GROMACS .gro file of C-alpha atoms in nm:
model
  145
    1MET     CA    1   1.618  -0.749  -0.521
    2SER     CA    2   1.241  -0.707  -0.532
    3ASP     CA    3   1.022  -1.009  -0.461
    4LEU     CA    4   0.827  -0.925  -0.778
    5LEU     CA    5   1.155  -0.932  -0.969
    6THR     CA    6   1.230  -1.277  -0.825
    7ARG     CA    7   0.887  -1.403  -0.935
    8ILE     CA    8   0.935  -1.260  -1.286
    9GLN     CA    9   1.273  -1.436  -1.305
   10GLU     CA   10   1.098  -1.757  -1.198
   11ILE     CA   11   0.839  -1.714  -1.476
   12ILE     CA   12   1.113  -1.656  -1.734
   13SER     CA   13   1.289  -1.970  -1.615
   14TRP     CA   14   0.960  -2.167  -1.616
   15SER     CA   15   0.878  -2.048  -1.968
   16ALA     CA   16   1.214  -2.187  -2.090
   17LEU     CA   17   1.280  -1.860  -2.276
   18GLY     CA   18   1.566  -1.616  -2.254
   19PRO     CA   19   1.496  -1.257  -2.152
   20THR     CA   20   1.476  -1.128  -2.511
   21ALA     CA   21   1.243  -1.407  -2.625
   22PHE     CA   22   1.033  -1.352  -2.311
   23ALA     CA   23   1.003  -0.980  -2.389
   24ASP     CA   24   0.893  -1.065  -2.745
   25GLU     CA   25   0.647  -1.324  -2.613
   26ILE     CA   26   0.470  -1.083  -2.378
   27GLY     CA   27   0.488  -0.794  -2.624
   28VAL     CA   28   0.716  -0.544  -2.452
   29PRO     CA   29   1.035  -0.388  -2.587
   30ARG     CA   30   1.344  -0.596  -2.508
   31PRO     CA   31   1.517  -0.319  -2.310
   32VAL     CA   32   1.220  -0.307  -2.070
   33ILE     CA   33   1.283  -0.665  -1.954
   34SER     CA   34   1.659  -0.610  -1.956
   35HIS     CA   35   1.625  -0.307  -1.728
   36VAL     CA   36   1.383  -0.488  -1.497
   37LEU     CA   37   1.613  -0.792  -1.465
   38SER     CA   38   1.920  -0.575  -1.402
   39GLY     CA   39   1.737  -0.388  -1.125
   40ARG     CA   40   1.761  -0.055  -1.307
   41ASN     CA   41   1.381  -0.022  -1.330
   42LYS     CA   42   1.098  -0.176  -1.130
   43PRO     CA   43   0.840  -0.379  -1.325
   44SER     CA   44   0.557  -0.154  -1.440
   45LEU     CA   45   0.188  -0.235  -1.420
   46GLU     CA   46   0.196  -0.279  -1.800
   47VAL     CA   47   0.465  -0.549  -1.773
   48VAL     CA   48   0.266  -0.734  -1.505
   49GLN     CA   49  -0.054  -0.709  -1.710
   50LYS     CA   50   0.119  -0.839  -2.024
   51ILE     CA   51   0.268  -1.133  -1.833
   52LEU     CA   52  -0.073  -1.225  -1.692
   53SER     CA   53  -0.245  -1.181  -2.027
   54ARG     CA   54   0.008  -1.399  -2.214
   55TYR     CA   55   0.048  -1.662  -1.941
   56THR     CA   56  -0.307  -1.711  -1.817
   57GLU     CA   57  -0.194  -2.012  -1.614
   58ILE     CA   58   0.009  -1.782  -1.384
   59ALA     CA   59  -0.188  -1.698  -1.069
   60PRO     CA   60  -0.222  -1.316  -1.047
   61LYS     CA   61  -0.220  -1.323  -0.665
   62TRP     CA   62   0.109  -1.517  -0.670
   63LEU     CA   63   0.271  -1.276  -0.916
   64LEU     CA   64   0.163  -0.966  -0.726
   65SER     CA   65   0.205  -1.077  -0.365
   66GLY     CA   66   0.383  -1.413  -0.369
   67GLU     CA   67   0.086  -1.583  -0.202
   68GLY     CA   68  -0.029  -1.927  -0.317
   69ASP     CA   69   0.104  -2.132  -0.605
   70MET     CA   70   0.257  -1.993  -0.924
   71LEU     CA   71   0.020  -2.183  -1.155
   72THR     CA   72  -0.357  -2.142  -1.133
   73LEU     CA   73  -0.411  -2.513  -1.202
   74LEU     CA   74  -0.208  -2.594  -0.890
   75ALA     CA   75  -0.394  -2.332  -0.689
   76GLU     CA   76  -0.730  -2.469  -0.808
   77LYS     CA   77  -0.620  -2.824  -0.731
   78ASP     CA   78  -0.528  -2.724  -0.377
   79ALA     CA   79  -0.858  -2.540  -0.331
   80THR     CA   80  -1.069  -2.834  -0.446
   81SER     CA   81  -1.007  -3.192  -0.538
   82HIS     CA   82  -1.300  -3.217  -0.782
   83VAL     CA   83  -1.200  -3.332  -1.131
   84GLU     CA   84  -1.501  -3.143  -1.272
   85ASP     CA   85  -1.338  -2.810  -1.180
   86GLN     CA   86  -1.025  -2.888  -1.382
   87PRO     CA   87  -1.006  -2.821  -1.758
   88SER     CA   88  -1.116  -3.120  -1.967
   89ASP     CA   89  -0.807  -3.087  -2.187
   90PRO     CA   90  -0.502  -3.010  -1.974
   91ILE     CA   91  -0.259  -2.803  -2.179
   92ASN     CA   92   0.100  -2.725  -2.086
   93ARG     CA   93   0.259  -2.384  -2.134
   94ASN     CA   94   0.357  -2.467  -2.494
   95GLY     CA   95  -0.002  -2.548  -2.597
   96ILE     CA   96   0.051  -2.924  -2.614
   97ILE     CA   97  -0.246  -3.132  -2.500
   98LEU     CA   98  -0.125  -3.366  -2.229
   99GLY     CA   99  -0.416  -3.609  -2.245
  100ASP     CA  100  -0.767  -3.671  -2.122
  101VAL     CA  101  -0.831  -3.667  -1.750
  102GLN     CA  102  -1.011  -3.982  -1.645
  103LYS     CA  103  -1.293  -3.987  -1.388
  104ASP     CA  104  -1.044  -4.081  -1.113
  105GLY     CA  105  -0.833  -3.774  -1.199
  106LYS     CA  106  -0.549  -3.971  -1.356
  107VAL     CA  107  -0.399  -3.885  -1.692
  108PRO     CA  108  -0.356  -4.186  -1.923
  109GLU     CA  109  -0.001  -4.300  -1.987
  110LEU     CA  110   0.123  -4.190  -2.329
  111ILE     CA  111   0.375  -4.381  -2.536
  112VAL     CA  112   0.583  -4.128  -2.723
  113SER     CA  113   0.675  -4.295  -3.050
  114SER     CA  114   0.569  -4.229  -3.406
  115GLY     CA  115   0.247  -4.418  -3.479
  116GLU     CA  116   0.230  -4.575  -3.132
  117SER     CA  117  -0.088  -4.564  -2.932
  118ALA     CA  118  -0.188  -4.384  -2.614
  119THR     CA  119  -0.302  -4.626  -2.344
  120SER     CA  120  -0.443  -4.640  -1.997
  121GLU     CA  121  -0.483  -4.932  -1.763
  122ASN     CA  122  -0.857  -4.967  -1.825
  123GLU     CA  123  -0.883  -4.886  -2.195
  124ASN     CA  124  -0.798  -5.056  -2.519
  125LYS     CA  125  -0.508  -4.912  -2.715
  126LYS     CA  126  -0.585  -4.598  -2.910
  127LYS     CA  127  -0.406  -4.501  -3.228
  128VAL     CA  128  -0.311  -4.137  -3.284
  129VAL     CA  129  -0.478  -4.024  -3.608
  130LYS     CA  130  -0.422  -3.648  -3.598
  131VAL     CA  131  -0.195  -3.400  -3.419
  132ILE     CA  132  -0.279  -3.030  -3.412
  133LEU     CA  133  -0.025  -2.770  -3.300
  134LEU     CA  134  -0.174  -2.440  -3.183
  135TYR     CA  135   0.053  -2.134  -3.177
  136SER     CA  136   0.020  -1.818  -2.968
  137ASP     CA  137  -0.036  -1.605  -3.280
  138GLY     CA  138  -0.356  -1.798  -3.357
  139SER     CA  139  -0.206  -2.008  -3.637
  140PHE     CA  140  -0.199  -2.385  -3.632
  141GLU     CA  141  -0.056  -2.690  -3.809
  142SER     CA  142  -0.232  -3.021  -3.851
  143TYR     CA  143  -0.065  -3.357  -3.912
  144ASP     CA  144  -0.252  -3.674  -4.008
  145SER     CA  145  -0.098  -4.014  -3.947
   0.00000   0.00000   0.00000
């Protein structure tokens, strides 16, 4: 089994999608991913490019050679410990904002309950007033509390 194949399988597992949904997500025909996963065909340059274009948080060097960390945020964090170099709004692979990074690099604790507030040790309680969901096709939904 190719090392590249192993890394693609790891990305599929990380994305929490099945092979067919993964193929749809990156924009390749379903049989292409099926043939790659079965070992019938090797991943093409097009497949690699589409993975990297859809999942920008995947480190290209890791996907191609296996060097470094899978996620670019982890690779950047290892390269430097400066909070300024990290995105101001950390977003997970599903587009959900995880919270604001404080000056000390910590993410405030979030209480996950309807109408509850997000808090940190040093701040007063904040009430959630709006939630915006951003989808990969460019559409969005907005919910006011």
